[in-house]
Amino acid sequence: MQREAMPVDVLFVGGGPACLAGAIHLMDLIAKHNERSADKIAEPMIAIIEKGSEIGSHALSGAVLDPKALDELIPKWREMDFPVERYVENEEMVLLTETRALKAPMMPPGLEDHGLPIVSIAKMQRWLAAIAESKGVMIFPGFAGSELLWSETDSDNGAGGPKARKVVGVRCGDKGIDAQGRRKDNYEPGMDLQAKVTILGEGPRGHLARQLIDQLGLDEGKQPQVYEIGVKEVLELPPGSVKRGEVTLTMGFPLDTQTFGGAFLYTMGGDKACIGMLVGLDARDPAIDAHYLLQKLKNHPYFRKKLAGGKVVRYGAKTVTVGGWGSIPKLYGDGAMIVGDAASFLNPMRIKGIHLSMKSGMLAAEAAFTALVRGDSSAAVLAEYAHKVENSWIKTEMEPAKNFHASFENGLSGGLTRVGLGLVFGPGDEIVPFHADYEQMRKQASVHGTSGYPKRDDLVYDGTYLLDKLTDVYLSGTKHDEHQPTHLIIADTEICATRCAEEYGNPCTRFCPAQVYNMIDNDATGRKEMRVDFANCVHCKTCDIRDPYQIIQWVPPEGGQGPEYGIL
Ligand SMILES: Cc1cc2nc3c(=O)[nH]c(=O)nc-3n(C[C@H](O)[C@H](O)[C@H](O)COP(=O)(O)OP(=O)(O)OC[C@H]3O[C@@H](n4cnc5c(N)ncnc54)[C@H](O)[C@@H]3O)c2cc1C
């Protein structure tokens, strides 16, 4: 069967805020250029591929939106049908102990959200996608980019060395392959999208972005990319109980002082509210389980009162890139650029990345436009993107928070002191180094002694308000055809059964928020072995990031599969 190829001018990978904003801005730039110039860009072919079954199905965020980038992209959004859940009218920061809640007298500087819109990121993305399509952008949901297409270029990047390799598009994953790698009746080779410029905006731990970064050494001299896992539920509350836009941020319980993270509660439209926890994937404790911590959080008297009568209706999990300014890789190579969370455009102090991702997409679009006009998509031309980031409000916002992650590497109290001092005296010139997440996990015995992971018998799962993991996975709507190769590849499962079991107690059985990894008894061998229930996967990539041996690799499954978040 012939592999189809489709030539496009600019290909965006990922239907998130970064690429949607980039595609809209590019269309606007082309339209303006065509009005003014005789040398028109005729029938521009601008495409977005998205691995979810539709735009927004894999989208999960807070989300309180800083509308800075949206104001620039679509200045009249307030007069349009932009989907705002509520505007923030009341906000509070609360320190939780096991039984008490201590409200801070004011919001810490930089964390104020008063007046900002609370959005469902999925609804916002669908709104942006409709605008992009109305301007002529082709959107292909259900298409997962599986590898970069490369060619040799004439350029040696001025170094006189070997010729550079140029990205010339993306190959999408094949469909209809069975678990043994054989072609099924519905086999369809993945399409090649051949692009003059490829823009990678796959979100945290982007699969193609990593290929680009690794192949071209774009992270040389940069801080490692580090992450938090965000787990989130939407609750339906009793009719009439949600009256205004409220944001609550909490610190402390149920996290220990060595584990970085916090929680949020936002009210949404109708009678809905969302509650979520963010937990650093550099947590020392191998037994950390963000889903369990979220249930503990909801069981706290403070949230029991706030969410009284609530029923969980949706669940999801996604990672957030929190390395900040120092972790941003070189943003371009020949033929390609990286935007959004995939390139670390998130302010870790505010846990806000939508506006920064959108702006990065727009600046990459400006460089792509220059490339189209000049007929040259070499790295030398695409460097315009990095130059524009350096001179934009992205830098003004992100650079002062550059040492936020490093401040908390050794615990909460020291971190708060360092951040406080930074706010008073400035962040300093130096970027303080920090470690990759997987290097930070401590061995089981050093955290829990010889008795193994602590028991978790303190919660009663009622199936409505407190949910066990598998019930929540069901509410993520995630689905994968089980007759396909696993998209979670463990390089050596013998390590799971031996070294990892002894040293770390198989932490993936805890840290995966979708219970993909299970150690089960094998009666034939008489020992425990790893079973990977990849059909449960919600594409958060925690396993790929946190596994202490770095032997788990997440690759995109067949396009159109995975979670169906819809309203998260
Ligand atoms: C729990 C949580 C709370 C947050 N709260 C806030 C908040 O309140 N405010 C805020 O501003 N930010 C918040 N953020 C961060 C914000 O969601 C991100 O910064 C933003 O979504 C990044 O946009 P993006 O377009 O770069 O990536 P994403 O939104 O991750 O979009 C990437 C898209 O690419 C698709 N994709 C990935 N790989 C492929 C592939 N190979 N082929 C095809 N498609 C692919 C994905 O399915 C996805 O749809 C939060 C994040 C989390 C997880």
Coordinates of C-alpha atoms and ligand atoms in Angstrom, one line a residue:
M1 CA 0.0 0.0 0.0
Q2 CA 1.3 3.4 -1.1
R3 CA 2.1 5.9 1.7
E4 CA 0.3 9.2 0.9
A5 CA 2.3 12.4 0.9
M6 CA 0.8 15.9 1.2
P7 CA 2.9 19.0 0.7
V8 CA 2.1 22.0 2.9
D9 CA 3.7 25.4 3.5
V10 CA 3.7 25.3 7.3
L11 CA 2.8 22.3 9.5
F12 CA 1.9 22.8 13.1
V13 CA 2.1 19.7 15.3
G14 CA -0.4 19.7 18.2
G15 CA -3.8 21.4 18.4
G16 CA -3.0 23.3 21.7
P17 CA -3.0 27.0 22.4
A18 CA 0.5 27.5 21.0
C19 CA -0.1 26.1 17.5
L20 CA -3.7 27.4 17.2
A21 CA -2.5 30.9 18.0
G22 CA 0.5 30.5 15.7
A23 CA -1.7 29.3 12.8
I24 CA -4.2 32.1 13.2
H25 CA -1.5 34.7 13.4
L26 CA 0.3 33.3 10.4
M27 CA -3.0 33.5 8.4
D28 CA -3.4 37.1 9.4
L29 CA 0.1 38.0 8.4
I30 CA -0.3 36.3 5.0
A31 CA -3.7 38.1 4.5
K32 CA -2.1 41.5 5.3
H33 CA 0.9 40.8 3.0
N34 CA -1.4 39.7 0.2
E35 CA -3.4 42.9 0.5
R36 CA -0.3 45.1 0.3
S37 CA 2.1 43.2 -2.0
A38 CA 2.0 42.2 -5.6
D39 CA 4.2 39.2 -4.8
K40 CA 1.4 37.3 -3.1
I41 CA 1.6 34.0 -1.2
A42 CA -1.1 32.3 -3.2
E43 CA -3.3 29.7 -1.6
P44 CA -1.2 29.2 1.5
M45 CA -1.3 25.6 2.8
I46 CA -1.2 25.9 6.6
A47 CA -2.0 22.7 8.5
I48 CA -2.4 21.5 12.1
I49 CA -2.3 17.8 13.1
E50 CA -3.7 16.8 16.5
K51 CA -3.4 13.3 18.0
G52 CA -6.7 13.6 19.9
S53 CA -10.0 12.5 18.2
E54 CA -10.9 16.2 18.1
I55 CA -9.4 19.5 19.1
G56 CA -9.6 19.7 22.9
S57 CA -10.0 16.0 23.6
H58 CA -6.5 15.8 25.1
A59 CA -6.6 19.3 26.6
L60 CA -6.3 19.6 30.4
S61 CA -5.3 22.8 32.3
G62 CA -6.3 24.9 35.3
A63 CA -7.3 27.2 33.7
V64 CA -7.2 30.8 34.7
L65 CA -6.2 32.7 31.6
D66 CA -3.9 35.7 31.5
P67 CA -5.4 37.2 28.3
K68 CA -2.2 39.1 27.2
A69 CA -1.6 37.0 24.1
L70 CA -5.3 36.7 23.3
D71 CA -5.6 40.5 23.4
E72 CA -2.9 40.7 20.8
L73 CA -4.2 37.8 18.6
I74 CA -8.0 38.6 18.7
P75 CA -8.4 42.0 20.3
K76 CA -12.2 41.9 20.1
W77 CA -12.5 38.5 21.9
R78 CA -14.5 40.0 24.8
E79 CA -17.2 41.1 22.4
M80 CA -17.3 37.7 20.7
D81 CA -18.6 34.4 21.9
F82 CA -15.3 33.5 23.6
P83 CA -16.2 30.7 26.2
V84 CA -15.5 32.2 29.6
E85 CA -16.7 30.0 32.5
R86 CA -16.6 32.9 35.1
Y87 CA -14.4 35.9 35.9
V88 CA -12.3 35.6 39.2
E89 CA -14.2 37.7 41.8
N90 CA -12.8 36.1 44.9
E91 CA -9.4 34.5 45.5
E92 CA -7.6 33.1 48.5
M93 CA -4.4 31.4 49.4
V94 CA -4.7 28.8 52.2
L95 CA -2.1 26.8 54.2
L96 CA -3.6 23.4 55.1
T97 CA -2.4 21.4 58.0
E98 CA -3.9 17.9 58.5
T99 CA -7.1 19.3 60.1
R100 CA -6.9 23.1 59.8
A101 CA -7.0 25.8 57.1
L102 CA -5.1 29.0 57.6
K103 CA -6.0 31.7 55.2
A104 CA -3.2 34.1 54.0
P105 CA -4.0 37.8 54.6
M106 CA -3.4 38.5 50.9
M107 CA -2.4 36.8 47.7
P108 CA 1.4 36.5 47.3
P109 CA 2.7 39.0 44.7
G110 CA 2.4 37.7 41.2
L111 CA -0.3 35.2 42.0
E112 CA -3.2 37.6 41.9
D113 CA -5.9 36.5 39.5
H114 CA -8.7 39.0 40.2
G115 CA -10.7 39.8 37.1
L116 CA -9.1 37.2 35.0
P117 CA -11.3 34.7 33.0
I118 CA -11.6 31.1 34.2
V119 CA -11.8 28.9 31.1
S120 CA -12.2 25.3 30.1
I121 CA -9.1 25.0 28.0
A122 CA -10.8 22.4 25.8
K123 CA -13.6 24.8 25.0
M124 CA -11.1 27.6 24.4
Q125 CA -9.2 25.5 21.9
R126 CA -12.3 24.5 20.0
W127 CA -13.2 28.2 19.8
L128 CA -9.7 29.1 18.5
A129 CA -9.8 26.1 16.1
A130 CA -13.1 27.4 14.5
I131 CA -11.4 30.8 14.0
A132 CA -8.3 29.1 12.5
E133 CA -10.5 27.1 10.1
S134 CA -12.5 30.1 9.1
K135 CA -9.2 31.7 8.0
G136 CA -8.3 28.7 5.9
V137 CA -6.1 26.6 8.3
M138 CA -6.5 22.8 7.6
I139 CA -7.0 20.9 10.9
F140 CA -6.5 17.2 11.0
P141 CA -7.6 15.7 14.3
G142 CA -6.8 12.0 14.9
F143 CA -3.3 12.3 13.3
A144 CA -0.4 11.6 15.6
G145 CA 3.0 12.8 14.4
S146 CA 5.4 9.8 14.9
E147 CA 8.7 10.9 13.3
L148 CA 10.4 13.9 11.8
L149 CA 11.2 13.8 8.1
W150 CA 14.7 14.9 7.4
S151 CA 16.9 15.8 4.4
E152 CA 20.4 17.0 4.0
T153 CA 20.9 20.8 3.4
D154 CA 23.6 22.8 1.8
S155 CA 24.1 24.6 5.0
D156 CA 26.9 23.7 7.4
N157 CA 25.7 26.4 9.8
G158 CA 28.8 28.4 9.0
A159 CA 31.0 26.0 11.0
G160 CA 32.7 24.3 8.0
G161 CA 31.7 20.9 9.4
P162 CA 29.4 18.3 8.0
K163 CA 26.2 19.5 6.2
A164 CA 23.3 20.1 8.5
R165 CA 20.1 18.0 8.4
K166 CA 16.9 19.8 7.7
V167 CA 13.4 18.9 8.9
V168 CA 11.1 18.7 5.9
G169 CA 7.9 17.5 7.6
V170 CA 6.4 14.9 9.8
R171 CA 5.4 11.2 9.2
C172 CA 2.1 10.3 11.0
G173 CA 1.7 7.0 12.7
D174 CA 0.5 4.0 10.8
K175 CA -3.0 2.7 11.6
G176 CA -4.2 -0.9 11.7
I177 CA -1.1 -2.7 13.1
D178 CA -1.7 -5.5 15.6
A179 CA 0.0 -6.1 18.9
Q180 CA 2.6 -8.3 17.2
G181 CA 3.4 -5.6 14.6
R182 CA 1.4 -7.4 11.8
R183 CA -0.8 -5.5 9.4
K184 CA -4.5 -5.8 10.1
D185 CA -7.2 -5.6 7.4
N186 CA -7.7 -1.9 8.1
Y187 CA -3.9 -1.2 7.8
E188 CA -3.3 2.3 6.6
P189 CA 0.3 3.7 6.3
G190 CA 0.6 7.1 8.1
M191 CA 0.6 10.1 5.8
D192 CA 3.8 12.1 5.2
L193 CA 3.2 15.8 5.6
Q194 CA 6.0 17.5 3.7
A195 CA 6.4 21.0 5.0
K196 CA 8.6 24.0 4.2
V197 CA 8.4 24.9 7.9
T198 CA 7.5 22.5 10.8
I199 CA 6.4 24.0 14.1
L200 CA 6.3 21.6 17.0
G201 CA 3.8 22.4 19.8
E202 CA 3.1 19.0 21.3
G203 CA 2.9 20.2 24.9
P204 CA 5.1 18.8 27.7
R205 CA 7.7 16.1 26.8
G206 CA 6.8 16.4 23.1
H207 CA 7.8 13.3 21.2
L208 CA 8.9 15.0 18.0
A209 CA 10.3 18.0 19.9
R210 CA 12.6 15.5 21.8
Q211 CA 13.7 14.0 18.5
L212 CA 14.7 17.5 17.3
I213 CA 16.4 18.5 20.5
D214 CA 18.3 15.2 20.7
Q215 CA 19.3 15.1 17.0
L216 CA 20.5 18.7 16.9
G217 CA 21.7 19.0 20.5
L218 CA 19.4 22.0 21.1
D219 CA 19.5 21.5 24.9
E220 CA 23.3 21.8 25.1
G221 CA 24.3 24.1 28.1
K222 CA 20.7 24.4 29.2
Q223 CA 19.0 23.3 32.4
P224 CA 17.3 19.9 32.3
Q225 CA 13.6 20.0 31.5
V226 CA 11.6 19.3 34.7
Y227 CA 7.9 18.7 35.3
E228 CA 5.0 18.5 37.7
I229 CA 2.1 16.1 37.3
G230 CA -1.3 17.8 37.5
V231 CA -4.3 15.7 38.3
K232 CA -7.7 17.2 38.1
E233 CA -11.4 16.5 38.6
V234 CA -14.5 18.4 37.6
L235 CA -17.3 18.1 40.2
E236 CA -21.0 18.8 39.7
L237 CA -22.2 20.6 42.8
P238 CA -25.8 21.0 44.1
P239 CA -27.9 23.4 42.0
G240 CA -27.4 27.0 42.8
S241 CA -24.3 26.5 45.0
V242 CA -21.8 28.1 42.6
K243 CA -22.5 31.9 42.7
R244 CA -19.3 33.5 41.5
G245 CA -15.8 33.1 40.1
E246 CA -13.6 31.8 42.9
V247 CA -10.0 30.7 43.0
T248 CA -8.5 28.9 46.0
L249 CA -4.8 27.9 46.0
T250 CA -3.5 25.7 48.8
M251 CA -0.1 24.7 50.1
G252 CA 0.8 22.1 52.7
F253 CA -1.4 19.1 53.4
P254 CA -1.4 16.5 52.0
L255 CA 2.2 17.0 50.7
D256 CA 5.2 16.5 53.0
T257 CA 7.7 19.3 53.3
Q258 CA 10.1 17.6 50.9
T259 CA 7.7 17.4 48.0
F260 CA 7.0 20.4 45.9
G261 CA 3.4 21.1 44.8
G262 CA 0.1 22.6 45.7
A263 CA -3.6 22.5 44.9
F264 CA -6.2 24.6 43.2
L265 CA -10.0 24.9 43.2
Y266 CA -11.8 27.0 40.6
T267 CA -15.5 27.5 40.1
M268 CA -16.7 27.0 36.6
G269 CA -19.9 27.7 34.7
G270 CA -23.2 26.2 35.8
D271 CA -22.8 24.4 39.1
K272 CA -19.4 23.0 38.3
A273 CA -16.1 23.4 40.1
C274 CA -12.7 21.9 39.3
I275 CA -10.1 20.8 41.9
G276 CA -6.6 19.7 41.1
M277 CA -3.2 18.9 42.6
L278 CA 0.2 19.6 41.1
V279 CA 3.1 17.5 42.4
G280 CA 6.7 17.8 41.5
L281 CA 8.0 14.8 39.5
D282 CA 11.3 15.3 41.4
A283 CA 9.6 14.1 44.6
R284 CA 12.1 12.1 46.8
D285 CA 9.5 9.6 48.0
P286 CA 9.1 6.8 45.5
A287 CA 5.6 6.1 46.8
I288 CA 4.1 9.5 45.9
D289 CA 0.8 9.1 44.0
A290 CA -0.8 12.3 42.9
H291 CA -4.2 10.7 42.4
Y292 CA -4.3 9.5 46.0
L293 CA -3.1 12.9 47.3
L294 CA -6.0 14.5 45.4
Q295 CA -8.5 12.2 47.2
K296 CA -6.8 13.0 50.5
L297 CA -7.1 16.7 49.7
K298 CA -10.8 16.4 49.0
N299 CA -11.2 14.6 52.3
H300 CA -9.8 17.5 54.3
P301 CA -12.6 19.3 56.3
Y302 CA -11.9 22.6 54.4
F303 CA -12.7 21.0 51.0
R304 CA -15.4 18.7 52.4
K305 CA -17.3 21.9 53.4
K306 CA -16.6 23.8 50.1
L307 CA -17.5 20.9 47.9
A308 CA -20.4 19.5 50.0
G309 CA -22.8 17.4 47.9
G310 CA -20.3 17.3 45.0
K311 CA -20.1 14.5 42.5
V312 CA -17.0 13.9 40.3
V313 CA -18.0 13.9 36.6
R314 CA -14.6 14.1 34.9
Y315 CA -11.0 13.3 35.6
G316 CA -7.7 13.8 33.9
A317 CA -3.9 14.1 34.3
K318 CA -1.3 15.9 32.4
T319 CA 2.3 17.1 33.1
V320 CA 3.4 20.7 33.2
T321 CA 6.9 21.9 32.2
V322 CA 8.3 23.9 35.2
G323 CA 12.0 24.4 34.4
G324 CA 11.2 27.9 33.3
W325 CA 13.6 30.3 31.5
G326 CA 16.8 28.3 31.9
S327 CA 15.3 25.1 30.5
I328 CA 14.2 26.7 27.2
P329 CA 16.2 24.9 24.5
K330 CA 17.6 26.5 21.4
L331 CA 14.3 27.1 19.7
Y332 CA 15.0 26.3 16.0
G333 CA 17.0 24.2 13.6
D334 CA 16.9 24.0 9.8
G335 CA 13.2 23.8 8.8
A336 CA 11.8 23.5 12.3
M337 CA 10.9 25.4 15.5
I338 CA 9.6 24.4 19.0
V339 CA 6.8 26.4 20.7
G340 CA 4.7 26.3 23.9
D341 CA 5.1 23.9 26.7
A342 CA 7.2 21.6 24.5
A343 CA 9.9 24.4 24.7
S344 CA 9.2 25.2 28.4
F345 CA 7.2 28.4 27.9
L346 CA 5.4 28.3 31.2
N347 CA 5.9 30.5 34.2
P348 CA 6.5 28.0 37.1
M349 CA 5.8 30.6 39.8
R350 CA 2.3 31.3 38.4
I351 CA 1.7 27.9 36.9
K352 CA 0.5 29.8 33.9
G353 CA 1.6 28.8 30.4
I354 CA -1.4 29.4 28.1
H355 CA -0.5 33.0 27.3
L356 CA 3.2 32.3 27.0
S357 CA 2.6 29.3 24.7
M358 CA 0.2 31.4 22.5
K359 CA 2.8 34.2 22.3
S360 CA 5.6 31.8 21.4
G361 CA 3.4 30.3 18.7
M362 CA 2.7 33.8 17.3
L363 CA 6.4 34.7 17.3
A364 CA 7.3 31.4 15.6
A365 CA 4.6 32.2 13.0
E366 CA 6.3 35.5 12.3
A367 CA 9.6 33.7 11.5
A368 CA 7.7 31.1 9.4
F369 CA 6.1 34.0 7.5
T370 CA 9.6 35.5 6.8
A371 CA 10.7 32.0 5.6
L372 CA 7.7 31.8 3.2
V373 CA 8.3 35.3 1.8
R374 CA 12.0 34.6 1.3
G375 CA 11.6 31.0 0.1
D376 CA 14.2 30.0 2.7
S377 CA 13.5 28.1 5.9
S378 CA 17.1 27.6 7.0
A379 CA 18.1 28.0 10.6
A380 CA 19.5 31.4 9.8
V381 CA 16.1 32.7 8.9
L382 CA 14.2 30.9 11.6
A383 CA 16.6 32.4 14.2
E384 CA 14.2 35.4 14.0
Y385 CA 11.9 33.5 16.3
A386 CA 14.5 33.2 19.1
H387 CA 15.5 36.8 18.6
K388 CA 11.8 37.9 19.0
V389 CA 11.4 35.8 22.1
E390 CA 14.4 37.5 23.7
N391 CA 12.8 40.9 22.9
S392 CA 9.3 40.2 23.9
W393 CA 7.2 40.2 27.2
I394 CA 7.9 36.4 27.4
K395 CA 11.3 37.2 28.6
T396 CA 10.2 40.1 30.8
E397 CA 7.8 37.7 32.6
M398 CA 9.8 34.5 32.6
E399 CA 13.4 35.7 33.3
P400 CA 12.7 37.0 36.9
A401 CA 11.3 33.6 37.8
K402 CA 14.2 31.7 36.4
N403 CA 15.4 30.3 39.7
F404 CA 12.0 29.3 41.0
H405 CA 12.4 25.6 40.6
A406 CA 15.9 25.5 41.9
S407 CA 14.8 27.4 45.0
F408 CA 12.6 24.5 46.1
E409 CA 15.0 21.6 45.3
N410 CA 15.7 21.1 49.0
G411 CA 12.3 21.5 50.4
L412 CA 9.4 23.9 51.1
S413 CA 10.7 26.1 53.9
G414 CA 14.0 26.9 52.3
G415 CA 12.3 27.4 49.0
L416 CA 9.8 29.9 50.4
T417 CA 12.6 31.9 52.0
R418 CA 14.6 32.0 48.8
V419 CA 11.6 33.0 46.7
G420 CA 10.8 35.7 49.3
L421 CA 14.3 37.1 49.2
G422 CA 14.2 37.0 45.4
L423 CA 11.1 39.1 45.4
V424 CA 12.7 41.7 47.6
F425 CA 16.3 41.8 46.3
G426 CA 15.7 40.5 42.7
P427 CA 16.5 37.1 41.2
G428 CA 20.2 37.8 40.6
D429 CA 22.0 37.2 37.3
E430 CA 22.9 33.6 37.8
I431 CA 20.7 30.7 36.8
V432 CA 21.0 28.3 39.7
P433 CA 21.5 24.7 38.4
F434 CA 19.1 21.9 39.3
H435 CA 18.7 18.2 38.6
A436 CA 16.6 16.1 36.2
D437 CA 13.5 14.8 38.0
Y438 CA 14.4 11.1 37.7
E439 CA 17.7 11.7 39.5
Q440 CA 15.9 12.9 42.6
M441 CA 14.0 9.8 43.7
R442 CA 15.3 8.1 46.9
K443 CA 15.5 4.4 47.4
Q444 CA 12.5 2.9 49.1
A445 CA 14.4 1.8 52.2
S446 CA 15.9 5.3 52.8
V447 CA 12.4 6.8 52.9
H448 CA 10.2 4.0 54.3
G449 CA 12.6 1.7 56.0
T450 CA 12.2 -2.0 55.4
S451 CA 8.5 -2.2 55.7
G452 CA 7.8 -1.2 52.1
Y453 CA 5.4 1.5 51.0
P454 CA 3.0 2.9 53.6
K455 CA -0.5 1.4 53.7
R456 CA -3.3 3.5 52.3
D457 CA -6.4 2.5 54.3
D458 CA -7.4 5.9 55.5
L459 CA -9.9 6.8 52.8
V460 CA -13.4 5.4 52.1
Y461 CA -14.0 5.5 48.3
D462 CA -17.7 6.2 48.0
G463 CA -17.7 6.2 44.1
T464 CA -19.2 9.8 44.1
Y465 CA -17.0 12.2 45.9
L466 CA -13.9 10.1 46.7
L467 CA -12.9 7.9 43.8
D468 CA -10.4 5.1 43.4
K469 CA -8.0 5.4 40.5
L470 CA -9.7 3.1 38.1
T471 CA -13.1 4.7 38.6
D472 CA -11.5 8.1 37.8
V473 CA -9.7 6.6 34.8
Y474 CA -13.2 5.6 33.5
L475 CA -14.2 9.3 33.9
S476 CA -11.3 10.4 31.8
G477 CA -13.0 8.7 28.8
T478 CA -9.7 7.2 27.7
K479 CA -9.8 4.5 25.1
H480 CA -7.2 2.6 23.1
D481 CA -7.6 -0.3 20.8
E482 CA -5.9 -3.1 22.7
H483 CA -4.9 -4.9 19.4
Q484 CA -2.0 -2.5 18.7
P485 CA 1.6 -2.4 19.8
T486 CA 1.9 -0.9 23.2
H487 CA 2.8 2.8 23.1
L488 CA 4.5 2.5 26.5
I489 CA 7.8 0.7 25.8
I490 CA 9.8 -0.7 28.7
A491 CA 13.3 -1.4 27.4
D492 CA 13.9 -4.2 30.0
T493 CA 11.1 -5.6 32.1
E494 CA 13.6 -7.8 34.0
I495 CA 14.7 -4.6 35.8
C496 CA 11.0 -4.1 36.9
A497 CA 10.9 -7.6 38.5
T498 CA 14.3 -7.4 40.1
R499 CA 16.3 -4.2 40.7
C500 CA 13.4 -1.8 40.6
A501 CA 11.2 -4.0 42.9
E502 CA 14.1 -4.2 45.5
E503 CA 15.4 -0.7 45.2
Y504 CA 12.4 1.5 44.6
G505 CA 9.3 -0.8 45.2
N506 CA 8.1 -0.3 41.6
P507 CA 7.2 3.4 41.9
C508 CA 5.4 3.4 38.5
T509 CA 2.6 1.4 40.1
R510 CA 2.0 4.4 42.3
F511 CA 3.0 7.5 40.3
C512 CA 1.0 6.6 37.2
P513 CA -2.3 8.5 37.6
A514 CA -4.1 6.0 35.3
Q515 CA -3.0 2.7 36.8
V516 CA -1.2 1.5 33.7
Y517 CA 1.5 -0.3 35.5
N518 CA 0.7 -3.3 37.7
M519 CA 3.0 -6.0 39.2
I520 CA 1.1 -9.2 39.0
D521 CA 1.8 -12.8 40.1
N522 CA 3.0 -15.1 37.4
D523 CA 1.9 -18.6 38.6
A524 CA 4.2 -20.3 36.1
T525 CA 7.4 -18.5 37.3
G526 CA 6.2 -17.9 40.9
R527 CA 7.3 -14.3 40.8
K528 CA 5.8 -10.9 40.2
E529 CA 6.0 -9.4 36.7
M530 CA 5.1 -6.1 35.1
R531 CA 1.9 -5.9 33.2
V532 CA 1.4 -2.7 31.2
D533 CA -2.3 -1.8 30.8
F534 CA -1.7 0.8 28.1
A535 CA -5.4 1.1 27.2
N536 CA -5.7 3.1 30.5
C537 CA -3.1 5.7 29.5
V538 CA -4.1 9.3 29.6
H539 CA -1.0 10.5 27.7
C540 CA 0.5 12.5 30.7
K541 CA 4.0 11.0 30.2
T542 CA 4.7 10.9 33.9
C543 CA 6.3 7.4 33.5
D544 CA 8.6 8.5 30.8
I545 CA 9.8 11.4 33.0
R546 CA 9.9 9.9 36.5
D547 CA 11.1 6.3 36.0
P548 CA 14.4 6.2 38.0
Y549 CA 16.1 3.9 35.4
Q550 CA 14.8 5.9 32.4
I551 CA 13.7 2.7 30.7
I552 CA 10.1 3.6 29.9
Q553 CA 9.4 5.4 26.7
W554 CA 6.1 7.0 25.7
V555 CA 5.4 7.1 22.0
P556 CA 2.2 8.2 20.3
P557 CA -0.4 5.4 19.9
E558 CA -2.7 5.3 16.9
G559 CA -4.1 8.8 16.2
G560 CA -7.6 9.5 17.6
Q561 CA -7.2 7.4 20.8
G562 CA -6.5 8.4 24.4
P563 CA -8.5 10.5 26.7
E564 CA -11.7 12.4 25.9
Y565 CA -11.6 15.3 28.3
G566 CA -14.0 17.6 26.6
I567 CA -14.6 20.0 29.5
L568 CA -11.4 19.9 31.5
Ligands
LIG1 C1 -3.2 20.8 36.0 C2 -2.8 22.0 35.1 C3 -3.2 23.3 35.5 C4 -2.8 24.4 34.7 N1 -3.3 25.6 35.0 C5 -3.0 26.6 34.2 C6 -3.6 27.9 34.4 O1 -4.5 28.1 35.3 N2 -3.3 28.9 33.5 C7 -2.5 28.8 32.5 O2 -2.2 29.7 31.8 N3 -1.8 27.6 32.3 C8 -2.1 26.5 33.1 N4 -1.5 25.3 32.8 C9 -0.6 25.2 31.7 C10 -1.2 25.2 30.3 O3 -2.2 24.2 30.2 C11 -0.1 25.0 29.3 O4 0.9 25.9 29.4 C12 -0.7 25.1 27.8 O5 -1.8 24.2 27.6 C13 0.4 24.8 26.8 O6 -0.1 24.9 25.5 P1 0.6 24.1 24.3 O7 -0.1 24.4 23.1 O8 2.1 24.4 24.4 O9 0.5 22.5 24.7 P2 -0.8 21.6 25.0 O10 -1.9 22.4 25.6 O11 -0.2 20.5 25.8 O12 -1.2 21.1 23.6 C14 -0.5 20.2 22.9 C15 -1.3 19.4 21.9 O13 -0.5 18.6 21.1 C16 -1.1 17.4 20.9 N5 0.0 16.4 20.5 C17 1.0 16.1 21.3 N6 1.9 15.3 20.6 C18 1.4 15.2 19.4 C19 1.8 14.5 18.2 N7 3.0 13.8 18.2 N8 1.1 14.6 17.1 C20 -0.1 15.3 17.1 N9 -0.5 16.0 18.2 C21 0.2 15.9 19.3 C22 -1.7 17.1 22.2 O14 -2.7 16.1 22.1 C23 -2.3 18.4 22.6 O15 -3.6 18.6 22.2 C24 -1.9 24.2 33.6 C25 -1.5 22.9 33.2 C26 -2.0 21.8 34.0 C27 -1.6 20.4 33.5

